[in-house]
Amino acid sequence: MKTALFPGSFDPVTNGHLDVIKRALLLFDKLIVAVSVNNTKSGLFSLEERKQLLIRACKDIPNIEVICFEGLLVQAVQKYNAAAVIRGLRAISDFEYEFQMAMMNRELNKACETIFLMPSPEYSFLSSRMIKEIASFGGDISTFVPTVVVDAIRQKALNRKKINE
Ligand code: PNS
């Protein structure tokens, strides 16, 4: 049974991520979606919240497991015996960072292969960062993210409003 690991910050999961998940499952028997912290990004949701959102968003997708990991990606790859790391490539602008990360991970663990999957064109401009920005100004994000995420972002905004009242 071939397992792949799809790491990311998923803050929050978008329809683009779900598209990559479904594509990866056409190639592998099982996919581990691995939520982690990207030290260069500020987070809206906690790791556990991101994991729960992913679980709910993927409830109808078989052969998937959602986990959180701390530490190096190559350690998670080893722990879960993953044959490959899956990363989504939206545009050429993603490539430099992704290439550097893939090569560094291979340097850290010679067996760590990275496979890039392109999402459908309608998701090629989507990013979690933009979703958070649009939502923070009250924009409609419902066509970009699963319903569970729309509700969770709305709830976060309400909680913040209560704290500031
Ligand atoms: O969705 P993102 O923010 O692009 O995901 C980046 C992530 C979490 C996959 C990356 O930051 C990562 O692998 N973090 C774990 C720590 C690590 O291994 N860093 C070295 C990467 S070369």
PDB file of C-alpha atoms and ligand atoms in Angstrom:
ATOM      1  CA  MET A   1       0.000   0.000   0.000  1.00  0.00           C
ATOM      2  CA  LYS A   2       1.523   3.300  -1.140  1.00  0.00           C
ATOM      3  CA  THR A   3       1.048   6.273   1.143  1.00  0.00           C
ATOM      4  CA  ALA A   4       1.806   9.921   0.348  1.00  0.00           C
ATOM      5  CA  LEU A   5       2.012  12.837   2.719  1.00  0.00           C
ATOM      6  CA  PHE A   6       0.561  16.250   1.859  1.00  0.00           C
ATOM      7  CA  PRO A   7       2.056  18.827   4.238  1.00  0.00           C
ATOM      8  CA  GLY A   8       0.998  22.429   4.584  1.00  0.00           C
ATOM      9  CA  SER A   9      -0.171  25.107   6.936  1.00  0.00           C
ATOM     10  CA  PHE A  10      -3.807  24.809   5.755  1.00  0.00           C
ATOM     11  CA  ASP A  11      -4.748  28.024   7.553  1.00  0.00           C
ATOM     12  CA  PRO A  12      -7.462  27.418   6.442  1.00  0.00           C
ATOM     13  CA  VAL A  13      -8.038  24.597   3.941  1.00  0.00           C
ATOM     14  CA  THR A  14      -9.279  25.908   0.562  1.00  0.00           C
ATOM     15  CA  ASN A  15     -11.041  24.292  -2.385  1.00  0.00           C
ATOM     16  CA  GLY A  16      -7.638  24.314  -4.097  1.00  0.00           C
ATOM     17  CA  HIS A  17      -6.216  22.073  -1.357  1.00  0.00           C
ATOM     18  CA  LEU A  18      -9.213  19.718  -1.723  1.00  0.00           C
ATOM     19  CA  ASP A  19      -8.577  19.533  -5.470  1.00  0.00           C
ATOM     20  CA  VAL A  20      -4.935  18.517  -4.861  1.00  0.00           C
ATOM     21  CA  ILE A  21      -6.031  15.964  -2.218  1.00  0.00           C
ATOM     22  CA  LYS A  22      -8.405  14.283  -4.700  1.00  0.00           C
ATOM     23  CA  ARG A  23      -5.733  14.245  -7.422  1.00  0.00           C
ATOM     24  CA  ALA A  24      -3.178  12.702  -5.046  1.00  0.00           C
ATOM     25  CA  LEU A  25      -5.628   9.950  -4.125  1.00  0.00           C
ATOM     26  CA  LEU A  26      -5.794   8.919  -7.785  1.00  0.00           C
ATOM     27  CA  LEU A  27      -2.072   8.120  -7.546  1.00  0.00           C
ATOM     28  CA  PHE A  28      -1.733   6.748  -4.002  1.00  0.00           C
ATOM     29  CA  ASP A  29      -3.702   4.284  -1.875  1.00  0.00           C
ATOM     30  CA  LYS A  30      -3.661   6.543   1.147  1.00  0.00           C
ATOM     31  CA  LEU A  31      -3.000  10.228   1.778  1.00  0.00           C
ATOM     32  CA  ILE A  32      -1.865  11.712   5.066  1.00  0.00           C
ATOM     33  CA  VAL A  33      -2.717  15.398   5.197  1.00  0.00           C
ATOM     34  CA  ALA A  34      -0.160  16.838   7.592  1.00  0.00           C
ATOM     35  CA  VAL A  35      -0.805  20.204   9.223  1.00  0.00           C
ATOM     36  CA  SER A  36       2.207  22.138  10.440  1.00  0.00           C
ATOM     37  CA  VAL A  37       3.413  25.603  11.294  1.00  0.00           C
ATOM     38  CA  ASN A  38       5.087  27.696   8.625  1.00  0.00           C
ATOM     39  CA  ASN A  39       7.324  29.997  10.668  1.00  0.00           C
ATOM     40  CA  THR A  40       7.139  32.687   7.981  1.00  0.00           C
ATOM     41  CA  LYS A  41       3.323  33.015   8.236  1.00  0.00           C
ATOM     42  CA  SER A  42       1.084  34.306  11.007  1.00  0.00           C
ATOM     43  CA  GLY A  43      -1.745  31.939  11.885  1.00  0.00           C
ATOM     44  CA  LEU A  44      -5.491  32.582  12.161  1.00  0.00           C
ATOM     45  CA  PHE A  45      -6.473  29.089  13.334  1.00  0.00           C
ATOM     46  CA  SER A  46      -4.647  26.876  15.833  1.00  0.00           C
ATOM     47  CA  LEU A  47      -3.130  23.651  14.491  1.00  0.00           C
ATOM     48  CA  GLU A  48      -5.930  21.634  16.121  1.00  0.00           C
ATOM     49  CA  GLU A  49      -8.605  23.908  14.599  1.00  0.00           C
ATOM     50  CA  ARG A  50      -7.026  23.509  11.144  1.00  0.00           C
ATOM     51  CA  LYS A  51      -6.965  19.735  11.600  1.00  0.00           C
ATOM     52  CA  GLN A  52     -10.638  19.631  12.622  1.00  0.00           C
ATOM     53  CA  LEU A  53     -11.623  21.826   9.651  1.00  0.00           C
ATOM     54  CA  LEU A  54      -9.733  19.487   7.309  1.00  0.00           C
ATOM     55  CA  ILE A  55     -11.386  16.409   8.835  1.00  0.00           C
ATOM     56  CA  ARG A  56     -14.825  17.943   8.333  1.00  0.00           C
ATOM     57  CA  ALA A  57     -14.033  19.214   4.825  1.00  0.00           C
ATOM     58  CA  CYS A  58     -12.733  15.764   3.798  1.00  0.00           C
ATOM     59  CA  LYS A  59     -15.434  13.677   5.501  1.00  0.00           C
ATOM     60  CA  ASP A  60     -16.632  12.218   2.177  1.00  0.00           C
ATOM     61  CA  ILE A  61     -13.141  11.500   0.815  1.00  0.00           C
ATOM     62  CA  PRO A  62     -11.963   7.930   1.558  1.00  0.00           C
ATOM     63  CA  ASN A  63      -8.403   6.795   2.407  1.00  0.00           C
ATOM     64  CA  ILE A  64      -7.369   9.981   4.082  1.00  0.00           C
ATOM     65  CA  GLU A  65      -5.899  10.700   7.502  1.00  0.00           C
ATOM     66  CA  VAL A  66      -5.351  14.173   8.935  1.00  0.00           C
ATOM     67  CA  ILE A  67      -2.529  14.729  11.408  1.00  0.00           C
ATOM     68  CA  CYS A  68      -0.573  17.592  12.938  1.00  0.00           C
ATOM     69  CA  PHE A  69       3.197  17.471  13.115  1.00  0.00           C
ATOM     70  CA  GLU A  70       5.905  19.479  14.786  1.00  0.00           C
ATOM     71  CA  GLY A  71       9.521  19.502  13.685  1.00  0.00           C
ATOM     72  CA  LEU A  72      10.934  18.674  10.300  1.00  0.00           C
ATOM     73  CA  LEU A  73       8.834  17.456   7.408  1.00  0.00           C
ATOM     74  CA  VAL A  74      11.383  14.725   6.640  1.00  0.00           C
ATOM     75  CA  GLN A  75      10.829  13.322  10.146  1.00  0.00           C
ATOM     76  CA  ALA A  76       7.070  13.118   9.521  1.00  0.00           C
ATOM     77  CA  VAL A  77       7.713  11.453   6.148  1.00  0.00           C
ATOM     78  CA  GLN A  78       9.809   8.799   7.901  1.00  0.00           C
ATOM     79  CA  LYS A  79       7.387   8.335  10.803  1.00  0.00           C
ATOM     80  CA  TYR A  80       4.406   7.731   8.504  1.00  0.00           C
ATOM     81  CA  ASN A  81       6.437   5.706   6.000  1.00  0.00           C
ATOM     82  CA  ALA A  82       5.322   7.963   3.152  1.00  0.00           C
ATOM     83  CA  ALA A  83       6.598   7.148  -0.341  1.00  0.00           C
ATOM     84  CA  ALA A  84       6.321  10.777  -1.435  1.00  0.00           C
ATOM     85  CA  VAL A  85       5.520  14.316  -0.401  1.00  0.00           C
ATOM     86  CA  ILE A  86       2.714  15.997  -2.339  1.00  0.00           C
ATOM     87  CA  ARG A  87       2.758  19.727  -2.970  1.00  0.00           C
ATOM     88  CA  GLY A  88       0.405  21.815  -5.081  1.00  0.00           C
ATOM     89  CA  LEU A  89       1.910  24.054  -7.767  1.00  0.00           C
ATOM     90  CA  ARG A  90      -0.410  26.862  -8.776  1.00  0.00           C
ATOM     91  CA  ALA A  91       1.833  29.013 -10.919  1.00  0.00           C
ATOM     92  CA  ILE A  92       5.437  29.498 -11.889  1.00  0.00           C
ATOM     93  CA  SER A  93       5.747  31.953  -8.983  1.00  0.00           C
ATOM     94  CA  ASP A  94       5.347  28.997  -6.571  1.00  0.00           C
ATOM     95  CA  PHE A  95       8.133  27.094  -8.223  1.00  0.00           C
ATOM     96  CA  GLU A  96      11.253  28.667  -6.768  1.00  0.00           C
ATOM     97  CA  TYR A  97      10.187  28.181  -3.154  1.00  0.00           C
ATOM     98  CA  GLU A  98       8.827  24.702  -3.830  1.00  0.00           C
ATOM     99  CA  PHE A  99      11.954  23.630  -5.709  1.00  0.00           C
ATOM    100  CA  GLN A 100      14.193  24.859  -2.891  1.00  0.00           C
ATOM    101  CA  MET A 101      12.092  23.063  -0.290  1.00  0.00           C
ATOM    102  CA  ALA A 102      11.983  19.806  -2.265  1.00  0.00           C
ATOM    103  CA  MET A 103      15.748  19.827  -2.810  1.00  0.00           C
ATOM    104  CA  MET A 104      16.475  20.659   0.821  1.00  0.00           C
ATOM    105  CA  ASN A 105      14.170  17.878   2.018  1.00  0.00           C
ATOM    106  CA  ARG A 106      15.931  15.451  -0.314  1.00  0.00           C
ATOM    107  CA  GLU A 107      19.257  16.656   1.057  1.00  0.00           C
ATOM    108  CA  LEU A 108      18.020  15.960   4.612  1.00  0.00           C
ATOM    109  CA  ASN A 109      16.649  12.557   3.632  1.00  0.00           C
ATOM    110  CA  LYS A 110      17.807  11.038   0.342  1.00  0.00           C
ATOM    111  CA  ALA A 111      14.610   8.967   0.118  1.00  0.00           C
ATOM    112  CA  CYS A 112      12.317  11.996   0.332  1.00  0.00           C
ATOM    113  CA  GLU A 113      10.706  12.481  -3.089  1.00  0.00           C
ATOM    114  CA  THR A 114       8.374  15.396  -3.804  1.00  0.00           C
ATOM    115  CA  ILE A 115       5.583  15.211  -6.369  1.00  0.00           C
ATOM    116  CA  PHE A 116       3.998  18.439  -7.592  1.00  0.00           C
ATOM    117  CA  LEU A 117       0.365  18.415  -8.625  1.00  0.00           C
ATOM    118  CA  MET A 118      -1.333  21.269 -10.464  1.00  0.00           C
ATOM    119  CA  PRO A 119      -4.836  22.118  -9.270  1.00  0.00           C
ATOM    120  CA  SER A 120      -7.613  22.912 -11.754  1.00  0.00           C
ATOM    121  CA  PRO A 121      -7.185  26.368 -13.329  1.00  0.00           C
ATOM    122  CA  GLU A 122     -10.152  27.766 -11.368  1.00  0.00           C
ATOM    123  CA  TYR A 123      -8.092  27.290  -8.194  1.00  0.00           C
ATOM    124  CA  SER A 124      -4.782  28.564  -9.558  1.00  0.00           C
ATOM    125  CA  PHE A 125      -5.183  32.010  -7.963  1.00  0.00           C
ATOM    126  CA  LEU A 126      -6.444  30.773  -4.575  1.00  0.00           C
ATOM    127  CA  SER A 127      -4.416  31.104  -1.400  1.00  0.00           C
ATOM    128  CA  SER A 128      -5.265  30.844   2.305  1.00  0.00           C
ATOM    129  CA  ARG A 129      -3.665  34.257   2.820  1.00  0.00           C
ATOM    130  CA  MET A 130      -6.036  35.906   0.329  1.00  0.00           C
ATOM    131  CA  ILE A 131      -9.039  34.099   1.808  1.00  0.00           C
ATOM    132  CA  LYS A 132      -8.182  35.529   5.242  1.00  0.00           C
ATOM    133  CA  GLU A 133      -7.727  39.014   3.805  1.00  0.00           C
ATOM    134  CA  ILE A 134     -11.012  38.955   1.858  1.00  0.00           C
ATOM    135  CA  ALA A 135     -12.865  37.598   4.916  1.00  0.00           C
ATOM    136  CA  SER A 136     -11.325  40.243   7.194  1.00  0.00           C
ATOM    137  CA  PHE A 137     -12.984  42.930   5.035  1.00  0.00           C
ATOM    138  CA  GLY A 138     -16.311  41.115   5.001  1.00  0.00           C
ATOM    139  CA  GLY A 139     -15.933  39.783   1.423  1.00  0.00           C
ATOM    140  CA  ASP A 140     -17.656  36.633   0.191  1.00  0.00           C
ATOM    141  CA  ILE A 141     -15.343  33.601   0.345  1.00  0.00           C
ATOM    142  CA  SER A 142     -18.004  30.934  -0.093  1.00  0.00           C
ATOM    143  CA  THR A 143     -16.909  29.903  -3.605  1.00  0.00           C
ATOM    144  CA  PHE A 144     -13.269  29.486  -2.527  1.00  0.00           C
ATOM    145  CA  VAL A 145     -13.470  27.378   0.636  1.00  0.00           C
ATOM    146  CA  PRO A 146     -15.619  24.557   2.051  1.00  0.00           C
ATOM    147  CA  THR A 147     -18.724  25.657   4.001  1.00  0.00           C
ATOM    148  CA  VAL A 148     -17.164  24.555   7.312  1.00  0.00           C
ATOM    149  CA  VAL A 149     -14.429  27.141   6.757  1.00  0.00           C
ATOM    150  CA  VAL A 150     -16.887  29.931   5.915  1.00  0.00           C
ATOM    151  CA  ASP A 151     -18.681  29.202   9.213  1.00  0.00           C
ATOM    152  CA  ALA A 152     -15.433  28.946  11.217  1.00  0.00           C
ATOM    153  CA  ILE A 153     -14.098  32.265   9.899  1.00  0.00           C
ATOM    154  CA  ARG A 154     -17.433  33.936  10.636  1.00  0.00           C
ATOM    155  CA  GLN A 155     -17.304  32.509  14.181  1.00  0.00           C
ATOM    156  CA  LYS A 156     -13.714  33.764  14.670  1.00  0.00           C
ATOM    157  CA  ALA A 157     -14.777  37.275  13.616  1.00  0.00           C
ATOM    158  CA  LEU A 158     -17.737  37.169  16.046  1.00  0.00           C
ATOM    159  CA  ASN A 159     -15.520  35.989  18.924  1.00  0.00           C
ATOM    160  CA  ARG A 160     -13.028  38.786  18.219  1.00  0.00           C
ATOM    161  CA  LYS A 161     -15.858  41.339  18.151  1.00  0.00           C
ATOM    162  CA  LYS A 162     -17.097  40.086  21.551  1.00  0.00           C
ATOM    163  CA  ILE A 163     -13.593  40.362  23.043  1.00  0.00           C
ATOM    164  CA  ASN A 164     -13.256  43.949  21.757  1.00  0.00           C
ATOM    165  CA  GLU A 165     -16.699  45.021  23.037  1.00  0.00           C
TER     166      GLU A 165
HETATM  167  O1  PNS B   1       1.300  25.545   3.189  1.00  0.00           O
HETATM  168  P1  PNS B   1       2.719  26.008   3.412  1.00  0.00           P
HETATM  169  O2  PNS B   1       2.738  27.162   4.398  1.00  0.00           O
HETATM  170  O3  PNS B   1       3.425  26.368   2.133  1.00  0.00           O
HETATM  171  O4  PNS B   1       3.497  24.774   4.073  1.00  0.00           O
HETATM  172  C1  PNS B   1       4.851  24.870   4.414  1.00  0.00           C
HETATM  173  C2  PNS B   1       5.292  23.668   5.264  1.00  0.00           C
HETATM  174  C3  PNS B   1       4.477  23.596   6.548  1.00  0.00           C
HETATM  175  C4  PNS B   1       5.108  22.394   4.466  1.00  0.00           C
HETATM  176  C5  PNS B   1       6.815  23.895   5.576  1.00  0.00           C
HETATM  177  O5  PNS B   1       6.985  25.113   6.231  1.00  0.00           O
HETATM  178  C6  PNS B   1       7.401  22.741   6.395  1.00  0.00           C
HETATM  179  O6  PNS B   1       7.718  21.710   5.857  1.00  0.00           O
HETATM  180  N1  PNS B   1       7.523  22.940   7.722  1.00  0.00           N
HETATM  181  C7  PNS B   1       8.097  21.947   8.610  1.00  0.00           C
HETATM  182  C8  PNS B   1       9.526  22.312   9.009  1.00  0.00           C
HETATM  183  C9  PNS B   1      10.512  21.916   7.938  1.00  0.00           C
HETATM  184  O7  PNS B   1      10.712  20.758   7.632  1.00  0.00           O
HETATM  185  N2  PNS B   1      11.146  22.931   7.346  1.00  0.00           N
HETATM  186  C10 PNS B   1      12.178  22.724   6.340  1.00  0.00           C
HETATM  187  C11 PNS B   1      11.573  22.693   4.950  1.00  0.00           C
HETATM  188  S1  PNS B   1      12.869  22.601   3.759  1.00  0.00           S
END
